Short mmCIF file of N, CA, C and O in Angstrom, two decimals:
data_model
loop_
_atom_site.label_atom_id
_atom_site.label_comp_id
_atom_site.label_asym_id
_atom_site.label_seq_id
_atom_site.Cartn_x
_atom_site.Cartn_y
_atom_site.Cartn_z
N UNK A 119 10.94 -3.21 16.73
CA UNK A 119 12.16 -2.58 16.23
C UNK A 119 12.05 -1.06 16.18
O UNK A 119 13.05 -0.40 15.99
N UNK A 120 10.86 -0.51 16.33
CA UNK A 120 10.68 0.94 16.32
C UNK A 120 10.43 1.43 17.74
O UNK A 120 9.90 0.69 18.57
N UNK A 121 10.77 2.69 17.99
CA UNK A 121 10.63 3.23 19.34
C UNK A 121 9.20 3.61 19.70
O UNK A 121 8.95 4.06 20.81
N UNK A 122 8.24 3.42 18.78
CA UNK A 122 6.87 3.82 19.07
C UNK A 122 5.82 2.77 18.69
O UNK A 122 4.64 3.09 18.56
N UNK A 123 6.22 1.51 18.54
CA UNK A 123 5.24 0.47 18.16
C UNK A 123 5.04 -0.60 19.22
O UNK A 123 4.15 -1.43 19.07
N UNK A 124 5.85 -0.58 20.28
CA UNK A 124 5.70 -1.60 21.32
C UNK A 124 4.29 -1.53 21.91
O UNK A 124 3.81 -0.46 22.28
N UNK A 125 3.64 -2.68 21.96
CA UNK A 125 2.27 -2.83 22.47
C UNK A 125 1.22 -2.15 21.61
O UNK A 125 0.07 -2.04 22.02
N UNK A 126 1.58 -1.68 20.43
CA UNK A 126 0.58 -1.13 19.51
C UNK A 126 -0.20 -2.29 18.91
O UNK A 126 0.36 -3.36 18.67
N UNK A 127 -1.51 -2.10 18.67
CA UNK A 127 -2.33 -3.20 18.16
C UNK A 127 -1.82 -3.75 16.83
O UNK A 127 -2.04 -4.92 16.50
N UNK A 128 -1.09 -2.96 16.04
CA UNK A 128 -0.59 -3.41 14.73
C UNK A 128 0.89 -3.77 14.75
O UNK A 128 1.49 -3.93 13.70
N UNK A 129 1.48 -3.91 15.91
CA UNK A 129 2.91 -4.16 16.00
C UNK A 129 3.35 -5.35 15.15
O UNK A 129 4.33 -5.28 14.41
N UNK A 130 2.65 -6.45 15.21
CA UNK A 130 3.00 -7.64 14.43
C UNK A 130 2.92 -7.39 12.94
O UNK A 130 3.80 -7.82 12.17
N UNK A 131 1.87 -6.69 12.51
CA UNK A 131 1.72 -6.37 11.09
C UNK A 131 2.83 -5.43 10.62
O UNK A 131 3.37 -5.60 9.52
N UNK A 132 3.16 -4.47 11.44
CA UNK A 132 4.22 -3.51 11.11
C UNK A 132 5.54 -4.25 10.94
O UNK A 132 6.26 -4.05 9.96
N UNK A 133 5.85 -5.12 11.88
CA UNK A 133 7.11 -5.88 11.80
C UNK A 133 7.15 -6.75 10.54
O UNK A 133 8.20 -6.93 9.93
N UNK A 134 6.01 -7.28 10.15
CA UNK A 134 5.96 -8.13 8.96
C UNK A 134 6.20 -7.34 7.68
O UNK A 134 6.96 -7.77 6.82
N UNK A 135 5.59 -6.16 7.52
CA UNK A 135 5.82 -5.38 6.30
C UNK A 135 7.24 -4.82 6.26
O UNK A 135 7.81 -4.65 5.18
N UNK A 136 7.83 -4.58 7.42
CA UNK A 136 9.23 -4.16 7.47
C UNK A 136 10.13 -5.33 7.06
O UNK A 136 11.07 -5.17 6.29
N UNK A 137 9.83 -6.51 7.55
CA UNK A 137 10.62 -7.70 7.22
C UNK A 137 10.65 -7.96 5.71
O UNK A 137 11.65 -8.37 5.16
N UNK A 138 9.54 -7.66 5.06
CA UNK A 138 9.45 -7.84 3.60
C UNK A 138 9.92 -6.61 2.82
O UNK A 138 9.77 -6.55 1.61
N UNK A 139 10.46 -5.63 3.54
CA UNK A 139 11.02 -4.40 2.95
C UNK A 139 10.01 -3.60 2.14
O UNK A 139 10.34 -2.96 1.15
N UNK A 140 8.77 -3.60 2.61
CA UNK A 140 7.72 -2.80 1.99
C UNK A 140 7.72 -1.40 2.59
O UNK A 140 7.42 -0.43 1.91
N UNK A 141 8.07 -1.30 3.86
CA UNK A 141 8.19 -0.01 4.55
C UNK A 141 9.49 0.00 5.34
O UNK A 141 10.03 -1.07 5.66
N UNK A 142 9.96 1.20 5.66
CA UNK A 142 11.21 1.34 6.40
C UNK A 142 11.06 2.02 7.74
O UNK A 142 11.90 1.86 8.60
N UNK A 143 10.06 2.83 7.90
CA UNK A 143 9.98 3.67 9.08
C UNK A 143 10.74 4.97 8.83
O UNK A 143 11.19 5.24 7.72
N UNK A 144 10.87 5.77 9.88
CA UNK A 144 11.48 7.09 9.75
C UNK A 144 12.91 7.09 10.29
O UNK A 144 13.29 6.23 11.07
N UNK A 145 13.68 8.08 9.87
CA UNK A 145 15.10 8.17 10.23
C UNK A 145 15.32 8.27 11.74
O UNK A 145 16.38 7.89 12.22
N UNK A 146 14.33 8.78 12.47
CA UNK A 146 14.51 8.93 13.92
C UNK A 146 14.20 7.65 14.69
O UNK A 146 14.16 7.64 15.91
N UNK A 147 13.99 6.53 13.97
CA UNK A 147 13.72 5.26 14.61
C UNK A 147 12.26 5.01 14.93
O UNK A 147 11.91 4.02 15.56
N UNK A 148 11.41 5.90 14.47
CA UNK A 148 9.97 5.75 14.73
C UNK A 148 9.26 5.18 13.50
O UNK A 148 9.80 5.18 12.39
N UNK A 149 8.05 4.72 13.72
CA UNK A 149 7.19 4.25 12.63
C UNK A 149 5.98 5.17 12.46
O UNK A 149 5.45 5.28 11.38
N UNK A 150 5.56 5.79 13.53
CA UNK A 150 4.40 6.68 13.56
C UNK A 150 3.14 5.94 13.10
O UNK A 150 2.52 6.31 12.10
N UNK A 151 2.75 4.91 13.83
CA UNK A 151 1.64 4.07 13.40
C UNK A 151 0.28 4.76 13.33
O UNK A 151 -0.62 4.27 12.64
N UNK A 152 0.12 5.89 13.96
CA UNK A 152 -1.16 6.61 13.91
C UNK A 152 -1.16 7.72 12.86
O UNK A 152 -2.18 8.37 12.64
N UNK A 153 -0.04 7.95 12.21
CA UNK A 153 0.09 9.02 11.22
C UNK A 153 -0.58 8.59 9.92
O UNK A 153 -0.50 7.45 9.50
N UNK A 154 -1.25 9.54 9.28
CA UNK A 154 -1.83 9.27 7.97
C UNK A 154 -0.70 9.12 6.95
O UNK A 154 0.30 9.82 7.02
N UNK A 155 -0.88 8.23 6.00
CA UNK A 155 0.13 7.97 4.99
C UNK A 155 0.08 9.06 3.92
O UNK A 155 -0.99 9.56 3.57
N UNK A 156 1.24 9.44 3.40
CA UNK A 156 1.31 10.45 2.33
C UNK A 156 1.21 9.76 0.97
O UNK A 156 1.39 8.54 0.85
N UNK A 157 0.96 10.53 -0.07
CA UNK A 157 0.92 9.96 -1.42
C UNK A 157 2.26 9.34 -1.79
O UNK A 157 2.31 8.27 -2.38
N UNK A 158 3.35 10.00 -1.41
CA UNK A 158 4.68 9.47 -1.73
C UNK A 158 4.92 8.14 -1.02
O UNK A 158 5.49 7.21 -1.60
N UNK A 159 4.49 8.04 0.23
CA UNK A 159 4.66 6.79 0.97
C UNK A 159 3.82 5.68 0.33
O UNK A 159 4.28 4.54 0.22
N UNK A 160 2.61 6.01 -0.10
CA UNK A 160 1.75 5.01 -0.75
C UNK A 160 2.37 4.52 -2.05
O UNK A 160 2.40 3.31 -2.32
N UNK A 161 2.89 5.44 -2.86
CA UNK A 161 3.53 5.06 -4.13
C UNK A 161 4.73 4.15 -3.86
O UNK A 161 4.90 3.13 -4.54
N UNK A 162 5.56 4.50 -2.89
CA UNK A 162 6.73 3.68 -2.57
C UNK A 162 6.31 2.27 -2.14
O UNK A 162 6.89 1.28 -2.57
N UNK A 163 5.28 2.17 -1.31
CA UNK A 163 4.82 0.86 -0.85
C UNK A 163 4.27 0.04 -2.01
O UNK A 163 4.57 -1.16 -2.12
N UNK A 164 3.48 0.66 -2.87
CA UNK A 164 2.91 -0.07 -4.02
C UNK A 164 4.03 -0.56 -4.93
O UNK A 164 4.02 -1.71 -5.38
N UNK A 165 5.01 0.29 -5.21
CA UNK A 165 6.15 -0.14 -6.03
C UNK A 165 6.86 -1.34 -5.42
O UNK A 165 7.22 -2.29 -6.11
N UNK A 166 7.08 -1.30 -4.12
CA UNK A 166 7.78 -2.41 -3.46
C UNK A 166 6.95 -3.69 -3.50
O UNK A 166 7.49 -4.78 -3.67
N UNK A 167 5.64 -3.56 -3.35
CA UNK A 167 4.78 -4.73 -3.45
C UNK A 167 4.81 -5.34 -4.85
O UNK A 167 4.67 -6.55 -5.02
N UNK A 168 5.00 -4.50 -5.85
CA UNK A 168 5.05 -4.96 -7.25
C UNK A 168 6.46 -5.22 -7.74
O UNK A 168 6.66 -5.50 -8.93
N UNK A 169 7.44 -5.13 -6.85
CA UNK A 169 8.86 -5.32 -7.21
C UNK A 169 9.28 -4.37 -8.33
O UNK A 169 9.93 -4.77 -9.30
N UNK A 170 8.92 -3.11 -8.20
CA UNK A 170 9.25 -2.10 -9.20
C UNK A 170 10.12 -1.01 -8.58
O UNK A 170 9.92 -0.63 -7.44
N UNK A 171 11.07 -0.48 -9.40
CA UNK A 171 11.85 0.68 -9.06
C UNK A 171 12.63 0.57 -7.77
O UNK A 171 12.85 -0.53 -7.29
N UNK A 172 13.06 1.69 -7.25
CA UNK A 172 12.85 3.03 -7.78
C UNK A 172 13.67 3.30 -9.04
O UNK A 172 14.73 2.71 -9.24
N UNK A 173 13.15 4.13 -9.90
CA UNK A 173 13.79 4.46 -11.16
C UNK A 173 14.86 5.51 -10.93
O UNK A 173 14.68 6.47 -10.20
N UNK A 174 16.03 5.33 -11.56
CA UNK A 174 17.15 6.25 -11.39
C UNK A 174 17.56 6.84 -12.73
O UNK A 174 17.16 6.36 -13.78
N UNK A 175 18.37 7.87 -12.66
CA UNK A 175 18.96 8.53 -13.83
C UNK A 175 17.91 9.03 -14.82
O UNK A 175 18.02 8.81 -16.03
N UNK A 176 16.86 9.69 -14.29
CA UNK A 176 15.83 10.30 -15.13
C UNK A 176 15.59 11.72 -14.65
O UNK A 176 15.90 12.07 -13.51
N UNK A 177 15.04 12.54 -15.53
CA UNK A 177 14.66 13.90 -15.17
C UNK A 177 13.31 13.88 -14.47
O UNK A 177 12.52 12.95 -14.67
N UNK A 178 13.05 14.92 -13.69
CA UNK A 178 11.79 14.94 -12.96
C UNK A 178 10.62 15.25 -13.88
O UNK A 178 10.71 16.03 -14.81
N UNK A 179 9.50 14.61 -13.60
CA UNK A 179 8.27 14.81 -14.34
C UNK A 179 7.39 15.89 -13.73
O UNK A 179 6.49 16.41 -14.39
N UNK A 180 7.65 16.23 -12.47
CA UNK A 180 6.82 17.18 -11.75
C UNK A 180 7.69 18.28 -11.15
O UNK A 180 8.69 17.98 -10.51
N UNK A 181 7.30 19.53 -11.31
CA UNK A 181 8.14 20.63 -10.83
C UNK A 181 8.31 20.65 -9.30
O UNK A 181 9.30 21.18 -8.81
N UNK A 182 7.39 20.06 -8.57
CA UNK A 182 7.50 20.07 -7.11
C UNK A 182 8.15 18.82 -6.54
O UNK A 182 8.21 18.63 -5.34
N UNK A 183 8.68 17.96 -7.41
CA UNK A 183 9.35 16.73 -6.97
C UNK A 183 10.76 16.72 -7.53
O UNK A 183 10.99 16.29 -8.64
N UNK A 184 11.70 17.22 -6.75
CA UNK A 184 13.09 17.29 -7.21
C UNK A 184 13.76 15.93 -7.03
O UNK A 184 13.30 15.09 -6.27
N UNK A 185 14.88 15.76 -7.70
CA UNK A 185 15.60 14.50 -7.62
C UNK A 185 16.18 14.24 -6.23
O UNK A 185 16.55 13.11 -5.92
N UNK A 186 16.21 15.25 -5.37
CA UNK A 186 16.71 15.08 -4.00
C UNK A 186 15.64 14.54 -3.05
O UNK A 186 15.95 14.11 -1.94
N UNK A 187 14.38 14.57 -3.46
CA UNK A 187 13.30 14.09 -2.60
C UNK A 187 13.44 12.59 -2.39
O UNK A 187 13.75 11.85 -3.33
N UNK A 188 13.20 12.11 -1.19
CA UNK A 188 13.40 10.69 -0.88
C UNK A 188 12.56 9.78 -1.76
O UNK A 188 12.94 8.63 -2.02
N UNK A 189 11.40 10.23 -2.24
CA UNK A 189 10.50 9.38 -3.03
C UNK A 189 10.61 9.63 -4.53
O UNK A 189 9.82 9.09 -5.29
N UNK A 190 11.58 10.43 -4.95
CA UNK A 190 11.70 10.79 -6.37
C UNK A 190 11.69 9.56 -7.28
O UNK A 190 10.92 9.47 -8.23
N UNK A 191 12.54 8.59 -7.02
CA UNK A 191 12.63 7.41 -7.88
C UNK A 191 11.36 6.59 -7.92
O UNK A 191 10.99 6.03 -8.95
N UNK A 192 10.66 6.52 -6.79
CA UNK A 192 9.40 5.79 -6.75
C UNK A 192 8.30 6.52 -7.52
O UNK A 192 7.52 5.89 -8.23
N UNK A 193 8.26 7.84 -7.40
CA UNK A 193 7.26 8.61 -8.14
C UNK A 193 7.51 8.49 -9.63
O UNK A 193 6.60 8.23 -10.42
N UNK A 194 8.77 8.64 -10.05
CA UNK A 194 9.09 8.52 -11.48
C UNK A 194 8.78 7.11 -11.99
O UNK A 194 8.28 6.94 -13.10
N UNK A 195 9.06 6.11 -11.19
CA UNK A 195 8.73 4.73 -11.58
C UNK A 195 7.24 4.58 -11.85
O UNK A 195 6.83 3.89 -12.77
N UNK A 196 6.44 5.25 -11.06
CA UNK A 196 4.99 5.07 -11.16
C UNK A 196 4.35 5.81 -12.33
O UNK A 196 3.23 5.51 -12.70
N UNK A 197 5.06 6.77 -12.92
CA UNK A 197 4.43 7.56 -14.00
C UNK A 197 5.09 7.39 -15.36
O UNK A 197 4.64 7.98 -16.33
N UNK A 198 6.13 6.58 -15.45
CA UNK A 198 6.84 6.41 -16.73
C UNK A 198 6.70 4.97 -17.24
O UNK A 198 7.13 4.03 -16.57
N UNK A 199 6.14 4.83 -18.43
CA UNK A 199 6.16 3.54 -19.09
C UNK A 199 7.54 3.40 -19.70
O UNK A 199 7.99 4.29 -20.43
N UNK A 200 8.23 2.31 -19.40
CA UNK A 200 9.62 2.21 -19.82
C UNK A 200 10.12 0.77 -19.84
O UNK A 200 9.53 -0.11 -19.24
N UNK A 201 11.22 0.59 -20.56
CA UNK A 201 11.99 -0.63 -20.49
C UNK A 201 13.15 -0.35 -19.57
O UNK A 201 13.57 0.80 -19.42
N UNK A 202 13.71 -1.39 -18.95
CA UNK A 202 14.76 -1.15 -17.97
C UNK A 202 15.71 -2.33 -17.87
O UNK A 202 15.43 -3.41 -18.38
N UNK A 203 16.81 -2.07 -17.19
CA UNK A 203 17.74 -3.12 -16.78
C UNK A 203 17.94 -2.98 -15.28
O UNK A 203 17.70 -1.92 -14.71
N UNK A 204 18.38 -4.06 -14.67
CA UNK A 204 18.81 -3.99 -13.27
C UNK A 204 20.33 -3.98 -13.32
O UNK A 204 20.95 -4.91 -13.83
N UNK A 205 20.95 -2.89 -12.82
CA UNK A 205 22.41 -2.76 -12.91
C UNK A 205 23.11 -3.66 -11.89
O UNK A 205 22.47 -4.39 -11.13
N UNK A 206 24.43 -3.62 -11.89
CA UNK A 206 25.22 -4.47 -11.01
C UNK A 206 24.97 -4.22 -9.53
O UNK A 206 25.24 -5.09 -8.69
N UNK A 207 24.45 -3.04 -9.19
CA UNK A 207 24.13 -2.71 -7.79
C UNK A 207 22.71 -3.11 -7.41
O UNK A 207 22.25 -2.79 -6.33
N UNK A 208 21.98 -3.74 -8.36
CA UNK A 208 20.60 -4.14 -8.09
C UNK A 208 19.61 -3.01 -8.22
O UNK A 208 18.48 -3.12 -7.75
N UNK A 209 20.02 -1.93 -8.89
CA UNK A 209 19.17 -0.75 -9.05
C UNK A 209 18.61 -0.71 -10.47
O UNK A 209 19.32 -0.97 -11.43
N UNK A 210 17.32 -0.39 -10.58
CA UNK A 210 16.69 -0.31 -11.88
C UNK A 210 17.12 0.96 -12.62
O UNK A 210 17.12 2.04 -12.04
N UNK A 211 17.47 0.81 -13.90
CA UNK A 211 17.80 1.95 -14.76
C UNK A 211 16.96 1.86 -16.02
O UNK A 211 16.89 0.81 -16.66
N UNK A 212 16.33 2.97 -16.37
CA UNK A 212 15.52 3.01 -17.57
C UNK A 212 16.42 2.95 -18.80
O UNK A 212 17.41 3.67 -18.89
N UNK A 213 16.10 2.07 -19.75
CA UNK A 213 16.86 1.97 -20.99
C UNK A 213 16.09 2.58 -22.15
O UNK A 213 16.69 3.01 -23.13
N UNK A 214 14.78 2.62 -22.03
CA UNK A 214 13.97 3.19 -23.10
C UNK A 214 12.68 3.73 -22.50
O UNK A 214 11.96 3.02 -21.80
N UNK A 215 12.40 5.00 -22.80
CA UNK A 215 11.14 5.61 -22.41
C UNK A 215 10.11 5.28 -23.49
O UNK A 215 10.39 5.40 -24.67
N UNK A 216 8.94 4.84 -23.10
CA UNK A 216 7.87 4.54 -24.04
C UNK A 216 6.85 5.65 -23.91
O UNK A 216 6.18 5.78 -22.88
N UNK A 217 6.77 6.49 -24.94
CA UNK A 217 5.88 7.66 -24.90
C UNK A 217 4.43 7.19 -24.99
O UNK A 217 3.97 6.77 -26.04
N UNK A 218 3.77 7.25 -23.88
CA UNK A 218 2.42 6.77 -23.78
C UNK A 218 1.61 7.81 -23.01
O UNK A 218 1.80 7.98 -21.82
N UNK A 219 0.76 8.51 -23.71
CA UNK A 219 -0.02 9.54 -23.06
C UNK A 219 -1.05 8.94 -22.14
O UNK A 219 -2.00 8.29 -22.59
N UNK A 220 -0.84 9.10 -20.84
CA UNK A 220 -1.81 8.56 -19.87
C UNK A 220 -2.60 9.67 -19.19
O UNK A 220 -3.44 9.39 -18.36
N UNK A 221 -2.31 10.89 -19.50
CA UNK A 221 -3.01 12.00 -18.86
C UNK A 221 -4.00 12.59 -19.77
O UNK A 221 -3.96 13.23 -20.63
#
């Protein structure tokens, strides 16, 4: 399904993690199977494997991660202990922040 995975040794594995919605690939239709994964990509994948987030309607915890960043909700999900609801759109919303010093 990607323009750069045909005949790649991991093509079957890539298609399987996409089928389970753990990864999406890039907007240009590529997967970039030889590219090193970023921290944001790793956090997003871990959240999806754990059926968590992305968290919405929260302020940013890190000055270099604005709410416009594609991984904002996944990063916030990973650093906030919280209670939540799943809204009518299937999106997680924090209902209560649990102040827990983890740093």
